[in-house]
Short mmCIF file of C-alpha atoms and ligand atoms in Angstrom, two decimals:
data_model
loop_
_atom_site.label_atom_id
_atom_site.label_comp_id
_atom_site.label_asym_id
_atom_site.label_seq_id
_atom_site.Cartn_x
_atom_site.Cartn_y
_atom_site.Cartn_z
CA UNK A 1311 27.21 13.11 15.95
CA UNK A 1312 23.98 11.60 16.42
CA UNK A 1313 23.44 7.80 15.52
CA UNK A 1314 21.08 6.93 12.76
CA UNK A 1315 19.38 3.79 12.52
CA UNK A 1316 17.55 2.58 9.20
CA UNK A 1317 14.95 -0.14 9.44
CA UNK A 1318 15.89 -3.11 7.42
CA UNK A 1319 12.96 -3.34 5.94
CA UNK A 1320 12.91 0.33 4.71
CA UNK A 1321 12.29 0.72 0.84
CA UNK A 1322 10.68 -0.96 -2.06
CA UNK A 1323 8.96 -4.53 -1.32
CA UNK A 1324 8.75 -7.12 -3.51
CA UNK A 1325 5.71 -6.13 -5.36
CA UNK A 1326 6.53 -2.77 -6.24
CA UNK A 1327 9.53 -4.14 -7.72
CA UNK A 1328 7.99 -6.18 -9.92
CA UNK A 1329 5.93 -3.73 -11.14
CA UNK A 1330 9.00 -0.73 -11.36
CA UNK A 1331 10.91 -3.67 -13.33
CA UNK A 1332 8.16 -4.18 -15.10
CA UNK A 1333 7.53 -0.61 -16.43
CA UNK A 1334 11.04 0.03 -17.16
CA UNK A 1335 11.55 -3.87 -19.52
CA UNK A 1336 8.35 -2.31 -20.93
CA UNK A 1337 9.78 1.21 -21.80
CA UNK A 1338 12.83 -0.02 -23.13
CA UNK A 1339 11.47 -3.18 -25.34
CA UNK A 1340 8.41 -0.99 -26.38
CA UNK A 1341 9.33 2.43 -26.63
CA UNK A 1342 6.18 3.53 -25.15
CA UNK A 1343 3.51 2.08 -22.51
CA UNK A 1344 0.98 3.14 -20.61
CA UNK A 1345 0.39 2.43 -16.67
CA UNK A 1346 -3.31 2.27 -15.18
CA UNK A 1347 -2.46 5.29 -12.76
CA UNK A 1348 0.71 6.33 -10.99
CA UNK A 1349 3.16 3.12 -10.87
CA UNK A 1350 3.90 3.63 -7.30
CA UNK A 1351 3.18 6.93 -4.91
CA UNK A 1352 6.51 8.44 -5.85
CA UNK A 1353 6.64 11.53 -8.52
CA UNK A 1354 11.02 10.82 -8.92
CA UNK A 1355 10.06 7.40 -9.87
CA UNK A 1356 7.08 8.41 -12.29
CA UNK A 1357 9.19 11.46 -13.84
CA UNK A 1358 11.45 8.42 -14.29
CA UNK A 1359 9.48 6.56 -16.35
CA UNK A 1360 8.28 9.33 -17.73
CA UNK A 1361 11.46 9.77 -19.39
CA UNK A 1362 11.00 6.25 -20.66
CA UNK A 1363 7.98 7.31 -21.93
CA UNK A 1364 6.16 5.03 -19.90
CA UNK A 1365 3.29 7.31 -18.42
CA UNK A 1366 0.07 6.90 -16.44
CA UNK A 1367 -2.70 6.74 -18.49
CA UNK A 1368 -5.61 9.03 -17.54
CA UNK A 1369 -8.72 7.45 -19.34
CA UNK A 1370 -9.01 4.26 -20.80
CA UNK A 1371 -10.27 5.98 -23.84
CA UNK A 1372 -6.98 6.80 -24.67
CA UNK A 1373 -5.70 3.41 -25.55
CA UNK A 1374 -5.77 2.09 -29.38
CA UNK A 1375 -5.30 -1.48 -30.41
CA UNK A 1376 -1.89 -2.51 -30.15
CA UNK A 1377 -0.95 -0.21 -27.05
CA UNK A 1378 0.78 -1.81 -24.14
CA UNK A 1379 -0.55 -1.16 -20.85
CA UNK A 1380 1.12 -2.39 -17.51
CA UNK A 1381 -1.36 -2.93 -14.49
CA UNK A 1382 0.38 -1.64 -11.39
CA UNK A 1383 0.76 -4.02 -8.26
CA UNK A 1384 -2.70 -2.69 -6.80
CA UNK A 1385 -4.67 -5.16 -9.10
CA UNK A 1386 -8.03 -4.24 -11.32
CA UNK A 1387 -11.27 -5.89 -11.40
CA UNK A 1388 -12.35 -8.53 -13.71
CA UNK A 1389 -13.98 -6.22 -15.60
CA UNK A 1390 -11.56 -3.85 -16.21
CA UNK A 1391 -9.39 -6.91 -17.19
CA UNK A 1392 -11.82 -7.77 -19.69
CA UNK A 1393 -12.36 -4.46 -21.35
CA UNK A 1394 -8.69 -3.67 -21.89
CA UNK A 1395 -8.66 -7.97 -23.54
CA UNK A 1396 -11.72 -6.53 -25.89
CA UNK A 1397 -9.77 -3.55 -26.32
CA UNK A 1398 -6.98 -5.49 -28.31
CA UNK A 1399 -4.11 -3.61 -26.22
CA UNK A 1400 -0.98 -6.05 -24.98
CA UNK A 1401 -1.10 -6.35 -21.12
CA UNK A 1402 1.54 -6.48 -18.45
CA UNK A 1403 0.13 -7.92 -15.45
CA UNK A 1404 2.31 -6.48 -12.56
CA UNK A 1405 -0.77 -7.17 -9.94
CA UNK A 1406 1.62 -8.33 -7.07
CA UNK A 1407 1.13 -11.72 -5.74
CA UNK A 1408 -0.10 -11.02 -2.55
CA UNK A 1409 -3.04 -9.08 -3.62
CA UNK A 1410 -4.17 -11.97 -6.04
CA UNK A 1411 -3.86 -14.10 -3.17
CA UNK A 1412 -6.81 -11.61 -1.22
CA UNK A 1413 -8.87 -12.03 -4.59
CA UNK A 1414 -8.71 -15.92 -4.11
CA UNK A 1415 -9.80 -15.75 -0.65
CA UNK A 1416 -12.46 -13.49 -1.39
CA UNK A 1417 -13.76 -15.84 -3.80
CA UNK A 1418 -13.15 -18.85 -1.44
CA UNK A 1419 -15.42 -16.95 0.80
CA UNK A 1420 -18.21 -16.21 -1.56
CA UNK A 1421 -18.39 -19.74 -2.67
CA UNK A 1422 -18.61 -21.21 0.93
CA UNK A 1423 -21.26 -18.57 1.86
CA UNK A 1424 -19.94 -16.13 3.49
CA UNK A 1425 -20.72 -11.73 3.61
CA UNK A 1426 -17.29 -10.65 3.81
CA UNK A 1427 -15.95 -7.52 5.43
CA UNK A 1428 -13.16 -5.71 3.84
CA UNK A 1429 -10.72 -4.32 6.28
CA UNK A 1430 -8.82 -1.41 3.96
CA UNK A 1431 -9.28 1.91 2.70
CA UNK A 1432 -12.43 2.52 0.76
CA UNK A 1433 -11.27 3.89 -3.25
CA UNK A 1434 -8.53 2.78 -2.46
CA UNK A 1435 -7.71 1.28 -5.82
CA UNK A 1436 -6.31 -2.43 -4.57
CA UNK A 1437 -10.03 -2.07 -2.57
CA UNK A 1438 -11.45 -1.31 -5.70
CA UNK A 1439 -10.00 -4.19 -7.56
CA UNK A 1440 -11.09 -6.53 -4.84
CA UNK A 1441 -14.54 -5.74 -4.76
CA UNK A 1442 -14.67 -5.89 -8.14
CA UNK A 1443 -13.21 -9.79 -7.56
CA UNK A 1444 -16.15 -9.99 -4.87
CA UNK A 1445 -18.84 -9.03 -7.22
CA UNK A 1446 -17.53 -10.95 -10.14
CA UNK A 1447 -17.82 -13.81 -7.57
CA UNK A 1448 -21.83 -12.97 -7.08
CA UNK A 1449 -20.99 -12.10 -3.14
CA UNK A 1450 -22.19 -9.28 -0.62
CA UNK A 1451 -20.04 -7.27 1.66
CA UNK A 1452 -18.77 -3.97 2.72
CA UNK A 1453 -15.10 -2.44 3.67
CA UNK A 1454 -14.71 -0.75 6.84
CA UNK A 1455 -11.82 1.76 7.74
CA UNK A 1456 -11.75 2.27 11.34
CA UNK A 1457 -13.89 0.73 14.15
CA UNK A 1458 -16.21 3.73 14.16
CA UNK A 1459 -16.64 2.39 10.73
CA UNK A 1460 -17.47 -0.90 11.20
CA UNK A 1461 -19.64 -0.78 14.11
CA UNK A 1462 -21.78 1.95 11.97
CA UNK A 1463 -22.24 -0.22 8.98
CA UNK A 1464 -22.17 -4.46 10.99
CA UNK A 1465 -23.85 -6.15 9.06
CA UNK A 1466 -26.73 -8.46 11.12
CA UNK A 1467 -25.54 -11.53 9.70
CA UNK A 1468 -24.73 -14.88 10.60
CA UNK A 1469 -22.07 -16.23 8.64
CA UNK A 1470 -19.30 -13.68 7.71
CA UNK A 1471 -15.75 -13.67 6.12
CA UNK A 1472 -12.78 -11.21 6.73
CA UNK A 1473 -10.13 -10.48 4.75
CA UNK A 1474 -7.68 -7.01 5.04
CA UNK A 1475 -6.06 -4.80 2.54
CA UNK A 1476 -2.34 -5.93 1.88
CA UNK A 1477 -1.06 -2.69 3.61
CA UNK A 1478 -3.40 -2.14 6.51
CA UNK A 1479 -2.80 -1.66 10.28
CA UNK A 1480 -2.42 -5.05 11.82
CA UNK A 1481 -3.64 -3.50 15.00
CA UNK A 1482 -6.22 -2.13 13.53
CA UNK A 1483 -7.21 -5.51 12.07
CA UNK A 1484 -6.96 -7.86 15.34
CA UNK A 1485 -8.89 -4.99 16.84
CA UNK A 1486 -11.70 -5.73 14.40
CA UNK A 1487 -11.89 -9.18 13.91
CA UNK A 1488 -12.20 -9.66 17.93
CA UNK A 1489 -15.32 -6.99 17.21
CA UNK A 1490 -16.70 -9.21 14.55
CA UNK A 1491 -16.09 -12.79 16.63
CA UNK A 1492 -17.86 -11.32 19.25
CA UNK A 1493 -20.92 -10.30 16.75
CA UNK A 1494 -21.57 -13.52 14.56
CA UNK A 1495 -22.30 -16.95 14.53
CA UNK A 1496 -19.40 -18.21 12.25
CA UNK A 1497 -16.71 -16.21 11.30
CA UNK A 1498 -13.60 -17.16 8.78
CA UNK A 1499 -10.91 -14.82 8.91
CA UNK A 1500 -8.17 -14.69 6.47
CA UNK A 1501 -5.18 -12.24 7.04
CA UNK A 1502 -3.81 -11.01 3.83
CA UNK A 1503 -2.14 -8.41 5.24
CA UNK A 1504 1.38 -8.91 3.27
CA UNK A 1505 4.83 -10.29 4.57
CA UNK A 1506 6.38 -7.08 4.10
CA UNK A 1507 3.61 -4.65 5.61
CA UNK A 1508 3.70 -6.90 8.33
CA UNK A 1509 7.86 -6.49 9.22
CA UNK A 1510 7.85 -3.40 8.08
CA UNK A 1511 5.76 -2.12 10.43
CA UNK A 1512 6.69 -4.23 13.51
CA UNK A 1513 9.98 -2.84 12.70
CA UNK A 1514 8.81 0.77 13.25
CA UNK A 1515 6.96 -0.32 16.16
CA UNK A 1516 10.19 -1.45 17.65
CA UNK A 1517 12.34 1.57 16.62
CA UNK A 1518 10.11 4.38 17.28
CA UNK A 1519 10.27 3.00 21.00
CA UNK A 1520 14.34 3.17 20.43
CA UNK A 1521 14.91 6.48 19.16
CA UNK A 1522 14.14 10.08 19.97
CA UNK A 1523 13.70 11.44 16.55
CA UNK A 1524 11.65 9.25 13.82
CA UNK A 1525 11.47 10.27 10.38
CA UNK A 1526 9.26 8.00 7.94
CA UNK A 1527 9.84 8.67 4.09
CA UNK A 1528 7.55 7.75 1.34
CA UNK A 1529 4.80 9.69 -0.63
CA UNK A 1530 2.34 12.29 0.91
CA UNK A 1531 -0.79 9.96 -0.56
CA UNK A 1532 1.12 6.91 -0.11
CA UNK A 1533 -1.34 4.61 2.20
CA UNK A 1534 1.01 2.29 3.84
CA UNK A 1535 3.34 5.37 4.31
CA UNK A 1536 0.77 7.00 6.14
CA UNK A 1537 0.00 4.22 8.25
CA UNK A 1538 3.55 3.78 9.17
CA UNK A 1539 3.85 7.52 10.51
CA UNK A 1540 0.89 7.21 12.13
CA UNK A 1541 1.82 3.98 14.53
CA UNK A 1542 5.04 5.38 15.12
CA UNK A 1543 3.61 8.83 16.01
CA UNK A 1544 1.69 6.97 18.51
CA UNK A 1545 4.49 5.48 20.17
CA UNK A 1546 7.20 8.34 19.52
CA UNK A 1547 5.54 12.01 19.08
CA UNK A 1548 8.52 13.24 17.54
CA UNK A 1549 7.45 11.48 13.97
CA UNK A 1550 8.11 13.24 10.48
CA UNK A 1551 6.59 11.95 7.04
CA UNK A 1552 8.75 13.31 4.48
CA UNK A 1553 8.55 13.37 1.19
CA UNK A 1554 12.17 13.85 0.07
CA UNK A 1555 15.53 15.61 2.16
CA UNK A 1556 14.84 19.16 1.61
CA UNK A 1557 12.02 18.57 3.67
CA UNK A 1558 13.79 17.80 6.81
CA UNK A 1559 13.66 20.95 9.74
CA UNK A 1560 16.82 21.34 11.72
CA UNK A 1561 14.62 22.25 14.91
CA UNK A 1562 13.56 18.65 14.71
CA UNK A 1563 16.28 16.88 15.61
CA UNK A 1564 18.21 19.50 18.53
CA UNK A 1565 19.45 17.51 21.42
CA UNK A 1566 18.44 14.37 19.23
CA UNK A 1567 21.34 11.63 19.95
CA UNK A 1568 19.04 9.11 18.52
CA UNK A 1569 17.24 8.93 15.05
CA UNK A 1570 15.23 6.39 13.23
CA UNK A 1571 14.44 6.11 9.74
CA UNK A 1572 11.81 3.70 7.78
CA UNK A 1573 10.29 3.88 4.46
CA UNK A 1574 7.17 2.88 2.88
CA UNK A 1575 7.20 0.38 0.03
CA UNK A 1576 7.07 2.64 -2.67
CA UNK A 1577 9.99 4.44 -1.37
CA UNK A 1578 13.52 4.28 -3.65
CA UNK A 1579 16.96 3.21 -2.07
CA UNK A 1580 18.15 6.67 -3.66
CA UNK A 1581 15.81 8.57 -1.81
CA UNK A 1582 16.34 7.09 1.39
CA UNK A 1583 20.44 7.44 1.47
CA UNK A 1584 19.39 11.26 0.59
CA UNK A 1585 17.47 11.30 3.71
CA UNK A 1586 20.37 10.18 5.87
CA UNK A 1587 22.98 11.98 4.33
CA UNK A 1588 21.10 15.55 5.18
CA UNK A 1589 20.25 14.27 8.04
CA UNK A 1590 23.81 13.80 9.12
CA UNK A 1591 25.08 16.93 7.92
CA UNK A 1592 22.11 18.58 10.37
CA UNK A 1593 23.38 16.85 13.10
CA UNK A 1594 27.04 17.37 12.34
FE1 F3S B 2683 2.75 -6.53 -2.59
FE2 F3S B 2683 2.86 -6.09 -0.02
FE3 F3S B 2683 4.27 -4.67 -1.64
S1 F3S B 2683 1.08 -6.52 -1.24
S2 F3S B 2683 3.07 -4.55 -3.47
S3 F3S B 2683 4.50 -6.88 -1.28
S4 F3S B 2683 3.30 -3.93 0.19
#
């Protein structure tokens, strides 16, 4: 029997939490709400809520005074705040702390001068959301995605600010604030990449090393789940993103005596205890 080791952190974080809690004290006190997009990148937990008849909304236009509408832990921009006030509709602010917390520091950095450089996914919709905070705040600046990226669009200025999507790569981010220090006059940097992106995956980092089979579960278009298989697959080659258990191949885990298993946030405790439990009855 092989021996299966979960990350700790593997699972929901705090924020999606909020906003799954959220969504379901909605459903159940309302009878009906609306979300701005899919709650979390998980279709069990949106059929869920579907049956709660909480559902993602697909246009604004479909709301009508009086509708309640929970914004999911990615965070809008002001604007979009605004219109849905104007719009008369009751809002549920799920917007998890830590991304309010990059929307300060953006604004901090706007205020005291500064370009700032985005380290996160562009459309990306917590990206979105924060630009939107950066324009609101009159500033300039881009987001960069890899270092191919940001040496391609450096901007020739002298005084520039950093912050990072909640969920990014923290290699990736050192990498490119040593890029920009080297570049500029006066840099500010300010990592908002969250408590539990961080752990999460420094706990991956750690396991993958460990084991000889690592399986990472969470949603195909999940961004933090894809991040997580990709820095294990770069220490551990034998790295599979799964969606749920029937996706698990036998051939993956022959003459595997070691396994490890993490999860991105958006990933339920259900789905991850289905995980293991196939995975135990393929290795016997
Ligand atoms: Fe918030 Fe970090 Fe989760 S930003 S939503 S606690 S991954």
């Amino acid at each position: 029997m092989a021996n299966i080791k979960v990350a700790e952190s593997a699972g929901f974080c705090f924020g999606v939490k909020i906003a799954v809690d959220s969504a379901v004290e909605a459903g159940k006190k309302f009878g009906k709400a609306f979300t701005n997009g899919p709650i979390i990148h998980n279709k069990q937990v949106v059929q869920f809520l579907e049956g709660l008849n909480v559902k993602e909304l697909k246009s604004y236009d479909q709301l009508k005074r009086g509708d309640t509408i929970l914004i999911r832990s990615h965070g809008v921009p002001p604007k979009t705040e605004r219109m849905l006030n104007q719009l008369g509709v009751n809002v549920i602010d799920a917007t998890c702390p830590f991304v309010k917390k990059v929307h300060e520091k953006v604004k901090q950095l706007v205020e005291e001068g500064y370009y700032v450089v985005i380290i996160g996914e562009e459309g990306h919709p917590e990206v979105i959301g924060i630009l939107g905070h950066l324009e609101e705040a009159g500033g300039k600046g881009i987001v960069v995605e890899n270092m191919e990226d940001l040496i391609r669009k450096f901007p020739r200025r002298n005084k520039v600010g950093v912050v990072a999507q909640t969920t990014q790569n923290e290699e990736f981010f050192e990498e490119a604030v040593g890029y920009i220090a080297s570049n500029v006059e006066e840099l500010k940097v300010f990592n908002t990449i969250c408590d539990a992106t961080s752990v999460r995956q420094e706990e991956v980092k750690r396991l993958a090393k460990e084991v000889d089979v690592m399986i990472i579960i969470g949603g195909k278009h999940s961004g933090n789940t894809r991040r997580l298989a990709q820095i294990s697959k770069a220490l551990n080659p034998n790295t599979y993103h799964v969606e749920k258990a029937d996706e698990l191949d036998s051939e993956w885990f022959k003459n595997a005596e070691n396994i490890g298993v993490s999860a991105g946030a958006s990933t339920p405790d259900w789905i991850i205890k289905e995980v293991v439990e196939r995975i135990r009855e393929i290795t016997g």
